[in-house]
Amino acid sequence: MSSAGPSASCLGAAPRSAAQARIVIAALALFAENGVGGTSLQMIADAIGVTKAAVYHQFKTKEEIVVAAVEVELARLVPALDAAEAEAGPRALDVLLTQVIDLAVARRRMVSTLEYDPVVVRLLAEHEPFQQFMQRLFRVLIGPDVGAAARVRAAMISTAIGGAVTHPLVADLDDEALRSQLVRFTRQFLDITG
Amino acid sequence: MSSAGPSASCLGAAPRSAAQARIVIAALALFAENGVGGTSLQMIADAIGVTKAAVYHQFKTKEEIVVAAVEVELARLVPALDAAEAEAGPRALDVLLTQVIDLAVARRRMVSTLEYDPVVVRLLAEHEPFQQFMQRLFRVLIGPDVGAAARVRAAMISTAIGGAVTHPLVADLDDEALRSQLVRFTRQFLDITG
DNA sequence: GTCTATATAACGATAGAC
DNA sequence: GTCTATCGTTATATAGAC
């Protein structure tokens, strides 16, 4: 029956202990600034005011922290994806994109880590649950079409959103200004009349 | 008179010794795979079959290698930028974009390092010559407009190109297929009739 | 231009006390 | 859940011979 709930989100995103949550939050901020490879466990421990050993008590390895951090951020997309899949037809894409843009703008500093960091990219490609989640995402984005044009278009729009929110050119824009422009240009690019 | 030549490229891009060139080439490939923070001098030395000390003889610090690598890759854009600046009016943008796309496709594995690696991003923001070069680039891309819309659009199109060429969705496409789709969607997005 | 050898520091990770 | 202390490894960087 409701063993997986209505979303079947593919992501664990289990509610974690307070200590684990603090580590993940601190790690994400440091990953965004220094990259995953440039962030040490010492830096994470210092950021939350504990020792390395305390961090290792919560996560056995550094990779586990990276996985947890990516899970937490990707889980934010689950409601948007659920809503889009509930909405069949051309409206589904518009529902997904406006919510994805909202999230990307609100979390702009974390986006580049999730989308472009080589360590995370490798993780997304190797970790089964992440793969399935990304497939769900791109199925809504591309639709049934699997041609070169549809895939290039999907790659462009997903990286355009992710890249634009972190771009120095728009660093001074407030969230609402950035959001409205992104929605407008994204709809134009995808020929969505709204 | 011609002290800077016709391009005034802002970039040194000085022809380097063969030993330095080999280091930079190996470093770029490793940066693309592991990120700058995840690449050690030992890895670079191993890749070209010498010891760390030999690498340090060519570059005093790791940062110097990163600067040289970024310089070499950005210098590839100089001819395209020169050509675009020579071509006034709306044709300038089309000239720049088609050449930038050619380069991005040909160098796809290096693009994410240059555009998204946090170490490189910081370098681009702090290093004066890089700043000036990027300003030149975005002047052609944006034009005289400095409004929010123009800047969001420029950020989207530059990251859409850079992100699309490295995206897993299009990893199986050959250079020519990827190139032609990118040119088509980019023109459509920018309302260039060609 | 490359090597061996080394200094010094930081890395990921673990053991055991509290 | 956090600590001190430590292991083994790797990091950046240097000195000096060839």
XYZ file of C-alpha atoms in Angstrom, chain A residues 4-11 74-75 77-86 96 128-143:
37
model
C 6.853 4.217 -0.338
C 4.349 7.002 0.087
C 2.868 8.970 -2.790
C 6.154 10.272 -4.107
C 8.382 7.217 -4.508
C 11.147 9.747 -4.375
C 14.073 7.364 -4.898
C 15.906 9.370 -2.264
C 18.311 16.929 -4.077
C 15.467 16.030 -1.725
C 13.384 18.936 -5.588
C 11.098 16.016 -4.709
C 7.902 18.029 -4.099
C 8.413 19.929 -7.365
C 8.962 16.682 -9.233
C 5.912 15.067 -7.630
C 3.757 18.035 -8.592
C 5.045 18.023 -12.159
C 4.428 14.301 -12.613
C 0.883 14.698 -11.292
C 8.642 21.756 -12.765
C 22.085 4.153 -8.008
C 19.464 6.218 -6.100
C 20.838 9.442 -7.545
C 20.790 8.023 -11.064
C 17.147 7.046 -10.749
C 16.207 10.441 -9.373
C 17.966 12.265 -12.198
C 16.251 10.014 -14.729
C 12.883 10.970 -13.251
C 13.830 14.627 -13.510
C 14.935 14.483 -17.123
C 11.936 12.436 -18.168
C 9.735 15.402 -17.293
C 12.212 17.807 -18.861
C 12.663 15.954 -22.148
C 9.439 13.990 -22.473
